Protein backbone atom coordinates (compact mmCIF):
# COMPACT_ATOMS: atom_id res chain seq x y z
CA UNK A 1 0.00 0.00 0.00
CA UNK A 2 1.04 3.58 -0.45
CA UNK A 3 2.13 5.06 2.89
CA UNK A 4 0.19 7.65 4.80
CA UNK A 5 1.89 10.96 5.57
CA UNK A 6 1.99 12.38 9.11
CA UNK A 7 2.78 16.09 9.29
CA UNK A 8 3.95 16.81 12.83
CA UNK A 9 5.08 20.03 14.49
CA UNK A 10 5.95 19.15 18.08
CA UNK A 11 9.47 20.31 18.88
CA UNK A 12 9.67 18.20 22.06
CA UNK A 13 11.08 14.79 21.16
CA UNK A 14 9.20 12.84 23.85
CA UNK A 15 5.80 14.16 22.76
CA UNK A 16 6.67 13.85 19.07
CA UNK A 17 7.71 10.22 19.44
CA UNK A 18 4.67 9.35 21.56
CA UNK A 19 2.41 10.86 18.92
CA UNK A 20 4.06 8.98 16.04
CA UNK A 21 3.94 5.65 17.86
CA UNK A 22 0.27 6.21 18.74
CA UNK A 23 -0.64 6.75 15.08
CA UNK A 24 1.21 3.56 14.17
CA UNK A 25 -0.45 1.54 16.93
CA UNK A 26 -4.02 2.73 16.59
CA UNK A 27 -3.90 3.01 12.81
CA UNK A 28 -2.59 -0.55 12.56
CA UNK A 29 0.36 0.70 10.53
CA UNK A 30 3.96 -0.43 10.16
CA UNK A 31 6.70 2.23 10.23
CA UNK A 32 7.14 1.98 6.45
CA UNK A 33 3.41 2.68 6.05
CA UNK A 34 3.51 6.02 7.87
CA UNK A 35 6.03 8.60 6.72
CA UNK A 36 6.55 11.38 9.25
CA UNK A 37 7.76 14.88 8.52
CA UNK A 38 8.50 17.10 11.51
CA UNK A 39 7.64 20.47 10.04
CA UNK A 40 9.11 22.45 12.90
CA UNK A 41 12.58 21.18 11.98
CA UNK A 42 12.76 22.66 8.50
CA UNK A 43 10.91 23.62 5.32
CA UNK A 44 8.42 21.16 3.90
CA UNK A 45 9.96 19.26 0.98
CA UNK A 46 8.20 18.93 -2.35
CA UNK A 47 5.29 16.55 -1.93
CA UNK A 48 3.29 14.61 -4.51
CA UNK A 49 -0.10 13.59 -3.17
CA UNK A 50 -0.16 10.63 -5.55
CA UNK A 51 2.66 9.09 -3.49
CA UNK A 52 0.39 8.74 -0.44
CA UNK A 53 -2.84 7.11 0.66
CA UNK A 54 -3.77 10.09 2.81
CA UNK A 55 -2.43 12.97 4.90
CA UNK A 56 -2.66 13.27 8.68
CA UNK A 57 -1.87 16.46 10.59
CA UNK A 58 -1.05 15.84 14.22
CA UNK A 59 -1.57 18.11 17.20
CA UNK A 60 0.64 21.10 17.75
CA UNK A 61 1.68 23.65 20.37
CA UNK A 62 0.86 26.33 17.76
CA UNK A 63 -2.33 28.38 18.13
CA UNK A 64 -3.64 29.22 14.67
CA UNK A 65 -5.87 32.11 15.73
CA UNK A 66 -3.14 34.13 17.48
CA UNK A 67 -2.22 37.44 15.80
CA UNK A 68 0.56 37.05 13.26
CA UNK A 69 2.88 39.34 15.22
CA UNK A 70 2.68 36.96 18.20
CA UNK A 71 3.71 33.91 16.16
CA UNK A 72 7.31 32.73 15.89
CA UNK A 73 8.97 32.59 12.46
CA UNK A 74 8.75 28.79 12.64
CA UNK A 75 4.99 28.86 13.27
CA UNK A 76 4.45 31.36 10.46
CA UNK A 77 6.42 29.16 8.06
CA UNK A 78 4.59 25.98 9.10
CA UNK A 79 1.18 27.61 8.73
CA UNK A 80 2.04 29.05 5.31
CA UNK A 81 3.26 25.67 4.09
CA UNK A 82 0.19 23.88 5.45
CA UNK A 83 -2.14 26.42 3.83
CA UNK A 84 -0.44 25.93 0.47
CA UNK A 85 -0.66 22.16 0.82
CA UNK A 86 -4.33 22.42 1.82
CA UNK A 87 -5.00 24.33 -1.40
CA UNK A 88 -4.10 21.14 -3.25
CA UNK A 89 -5.65 18.72 -0.78
CA UNK A 90 -9.03 20.48 -0.76
CA UNK A 91 -9.10 20.96 -4.52
CA UNK A 92 -8.50 17.22 -4.99
CA UNK A 93 -10.73 16.19 -2.05
CA UNK A 94 -7.69 14.13 -1.05
CA UNK A 95 -8.02 12.03 2.15
CA UNK A 96 -7.10 14.25 5.09
CA UNK A 97 -7.41 13.91 8.85
CA UNK A 98 -6.36 16.75 11.12
CA UNK A 99 -6.30 16.07 14.87
CA UNK A 100 -6.76 19.11 17.14
CA UNK A 101 -4.47 21.40 15.11
CA UNK A 102 -6.47 20.22 12.14
CA UNK A 103 -9.46 22.27 13.31
CA UNK A 104 -7.34 25.41 13.26
CA UNK A 105 -5.60 24.69 9.97
CA UNK A 106 -8.42 23.18 7.89
CA UNK A 107 -10.99 25.36 9.62
CA UNK A 108 -9.22 28.64 8.87
CA UNK A 109 -8.46 27.50 5.34
CA UNK A 110 -12.18 26.93 4.75
CA UNK A 111 -13.41 30.15 6.36
CA UNK A 112 -14.35 28.98 9.85
CA UNK A 113 -14.15 31.33 12.81
CA UNK A 114 -11.36 30.00 15.05
CA UNK A 115 -10.74 31.73 18.38
CA UNK A 116 -10.26 31.04 22.10
CA UNK A 117 -13.96 30.91 22.99
CA UNK A 118 -14.07 27.13 23.31
CA UNK A 119 -10.64 26.15 24.61
CA UNK A 120 -10.53 23.10 26.87
CA UNK A 121 -8.08 21.91 29.50
CA UNK A 122 -6.29 18.58 29.36
CA UNK A 123 -8.59 15.74 30.30
CA UNK A 124 -11.41 13.44 29.29
CA UNK A 125 -14.52 14.84 27.62
CA UNK A 126 -17.78 13.19 26.56
CA UNK A 127 -18.25 13.60 22.81
CA UNK A 128 -21.66 13.23 21.13
CA UNK A 129 -22.05 12.39 17.45
CA UNK A 130 -24.57 14.32 15.39
CA UNK A 131 -27.09 12.61 13.11
CA UNK A 132 -24.64 13.18 10.24
CA UNK A 133 -21.82 11.77 12.35
CA UNK A 134 -23.73 8.58 13.00
CA UNK A 135 -23.97 8.08 9.24
CA UNK A 136 -20.39 9.02 8.34
CA UNK A 137 -18.16 6.11 7.25
CA UNK A 138 -15.19 7.41 9.23
CA UNK A 139 -17.23 7.01 12.42
CA UNK A 140 -18.50 3.55 11.60
CA UNK A 141 -18.85 1.29 14.63
CA UNK A 142 -18.62 4.11 17.15
CA UNK A 143 -21.00 4.81 19.99
CA UNK A 144 -23.19 7.90 19.81
CA UNK A 145 -21.46 9.12 22.99
CA UNK A 146 -17.86 8.34 23.89
CA UNK A 147 -14.96 9.68 25.95
CA UNK A 148 -11.99 11.32 24.27
CA UNK A 149 -9.03 13.35 25.50
CA UNK A 150 -8.79 17.03 24.71
CA UNK A 151 -6.44 19.90 25.45
CA UNK A 152 -6.52 23.03 23.30
CA UNK A 153 -6.42 26.81 23.62
CA UNK A 154 -8.62 27.54 20.61
CA UNK A 155 -11.62 26.01 18.89
CA UNK A 156 -14.15 26.55 16.13
CA UNK A 157 -16.84 29.10 16.97
CA UNK A 158 -18.54 29.21 13.55
CA UNK A 159 -18.29 26.53 10.87
CA UNK A 160 -18.52 27.54 7.21
CA UNK A 161 -21.85 26.70 5.60
CA UNK A 162 -20.37 23.94 3.43
CA UNK A 163 -18.89 22.05 6.41
CA UNK A 164 -20.73 19.11 7.98
CA UNK A 165 -20.74 18.98 11.78
CA UNK A 166 -20.08 15.41 12.91
CA UNK A 167 -19.58 15.71 16.68
CA UNK A 168 -19.68 18.17 19.56
CA UNK A 169 -19.52 18.35 23.34
CA UNK A 170 -21.06 20.43 26.11
CA UNK A 171 -18.08 22.77 26.39
CA UNK A 172 -17.00 22.78 22.74
CA UNK A 173 -19.78 22.58 20.14
CA UNK A 174 -17.47 21.70 17.21
CA UNK A 175 -15.52 18.56 18.04
CA UNK A 176 -15.41 17.11 14.52
CA UNK A 177 -16.38 18.24 11.05
CA UNK A 178 -16.04 17.20 7.42
CA UNK A 179 -15.34 19.20 4.28
CA UNK A 180 -16.43 17.68 0.94
CA UNK A 181 -16.30 13.85 1.18
CA UNK A 182 -12.79 13.07 2.42
CA UNK A 183 -11.49 15.96 4.52
CA UNK A 184 -11.87 15.61 8.28
CA UNK A 185 -10.81 17.50 11.40
CA UNK A 186 -11.25 16.61 15.06
CA UNK A 187 -10.80 18.86 18.07
CA UNK A 188 -10.28 15.88 20.36
CA UNK A 189 -7.31 13.55 19.95
CA UNK A 190 -8.19 10.23 18.28
CA UNK A 191 -4.64 8.98 18.87
CA UNK A 192 -4.49 9.71 22.58
CA UNK A 193 -4.89 7.23 25.45
CA UNK A 194 -4.28 7.86 29.14
CA UNK A 195 -0.53 7.19 29.11
CA UNK A 196 -0.13 9.32 26.02
CA UNK A 197 -1.86 12.18 27.80
CA UNK A 198 0.39 11.71 30.82
CA UNK A 199 3.41 12.14 28.54
CA UNK A 200 1.98 15.35 27.11
CA UNK A 201 1.09 16.74 30.52
CA UNK A 202 4.70 16.29 31.55
CA UNK A 203 5.94 17.80 28.31
CA UNK A 204 3.67 20.84 28.27
CA UNK A 205 3.36 21.62 31.97
CA UNK A 206 4.78 25.12 31.35
CA UNK A 207 3.01 25.78 28.03
CA UNK A 208 -0.04 27.56 29.45
CA UNK A 209 -2.62 24.79 29.01
CA UNK A 210 -2.96 24.44 32.79
CA UNK A 211 -1.25 25.73 35.98
CA UNK A 212 2.14 24.01 36.14
CA UNK A 213 1.59 22.94 39.75
CA UNK A 214 -1.52 21.01 38.67
CA UNK A 215 0.44 18.59 36.49
CA UNK A 216 0.68 15.70 38.97
CA UNK A 217 -3.03 15.79 39.75
CA UNK A 218 -3.88 15.93 36.04
CA UNK A 219 -1.69 12.87 35.46
CA UNK A 220 -3.45 11.00 38.24
CA UNK A 221 -6.86 11.99 36.88
CA UNK A 222 -5.89 10.93 33.35
CA UNK A 223 -4.96 7.45 34.52
CA UNK A 224 -8.51 6.98 35.86
CA UNK A 225 -10.04 7.54 32.41
CA UNK A 226 -10.38 4.96 29.67
CA UNK A 227 -10.66 6.24 26.11
CA UNK A 228 -10.90 3.55 23.45
CA UNK A 229 -13.60 4.69 21.00
CA UNK A 230 -11.72 7.61 19.36
CA UNK A 231 -9.01 5.27 18.03
CA UNK A 232 -11.60 3.68 15.74
CA UNK A 233 -11.41 6.86 13.66
CA UNK A 234 -7.77 6.11 12.88
CA UNK A 235 -8.36 2.48 11.98
CA UNK A 236 -11.37 3.51 9.86
CA UNK A 237 -9.30 6.19 8.10
CA UNK A 238 -6.54 3.72 7.28
CA UNK A 239 -8.95 1.03 6.15
CA UNK A 240 -11.04 3.38 4.04
CA UNK A 241 -8.18 5.13 2.26
CA UNK A 242 -5.40 2.56 2.00
CA UNK A 243 -4.27 2.60 -1.60
CA UNK A 244 -2.07 0.12 -3.42
CA UNK A 245 1.14 1.18 -5.15
PDB file of C-alpha atoms in Angstrom, residues 7 47 51 60 86 94 100 107 112 132 141 147 150 154 156 166 168 200 220 228 238 240-241:
ATOM      1  CA  UNK A   7       2.784  16.087   9.293  1.00  0.00           C
ATOM      2  CA  UNK A  47       5.287  16.547  -1.926  1.00  0.00           C
ATOM      3  CA  UNK A  51       2.657   9.087  -3.485  1.00  0.00           C
ATOM      4  CA  UNK A  60       0.644  21.103  17.748  1.00  0.00           C
ATOM      5  CA  UNK A  86      -4.330  22.421   1.823  1.00  0.00           C
ATOM      6  CA  UNK A  94      -7.686  14.126  -1.049  1.00  0.00           C
ATOM      7  CA  UNK A 100      -6.760  19.113  17.137  1.00  0.00           C
ATOM      8  CA  UNK A 107     -10.994  25.356   9.619  1.00  0.00           C
ATOM      9  CA  UNK A 112     -14.354  28.977   9.846  1.00  0.00           C
ATOM     10  CA  UNK A 132     -24.643  13.175  10.243  1.00  0.00           C
ATOM     11  CA  UNK A 141     -18.848   1.293  14.628  1.00  0.00           C
ATOM     12  CA  UNK A 147     -14.959   9.677  25.947  1.00  0.00           C
ATOM     13  CA  UNK A 150      -8.791  17.033  24.706  1.00  0.00           C
ATOM     14  CA  UNK A 154      -8.623  27.536  20.607  1.00  0.00           C
ATOM     15  CA  UNK A 156     -14.149  26.547  16.129  1.00  0.00           C
ATOM     16  CA  UNK A 166     -20.081  15.410  12.913  1.00  0.00           C
ATOM     17  CA  UNK A 168     -19.680  18.171  19.562  1.00  0.00           C
ATOM     18  CA  UNK A 200       1.981  15.345  27.110  1.00  0.00           C
ATOM     19  CA  UNK A 220      -3.445  11.000  38.245  1.00  0.00           C
ATOM     20  CA  UNK A 228     -10.896   3.545  23.448  1.00  0.00           C
ATOM     21  CA  UNK A 238      -6.544   3.721   7.280  1.00  0.00           C
ATOM     22  CA  UNK A 240     -11.038   3.384   4.036  1.00  0.00           C
ATOM     23  CA  UNK A 241      -8.182   5.129   2.263  1.00  0.00           C
TER      24      UNK A 241
END
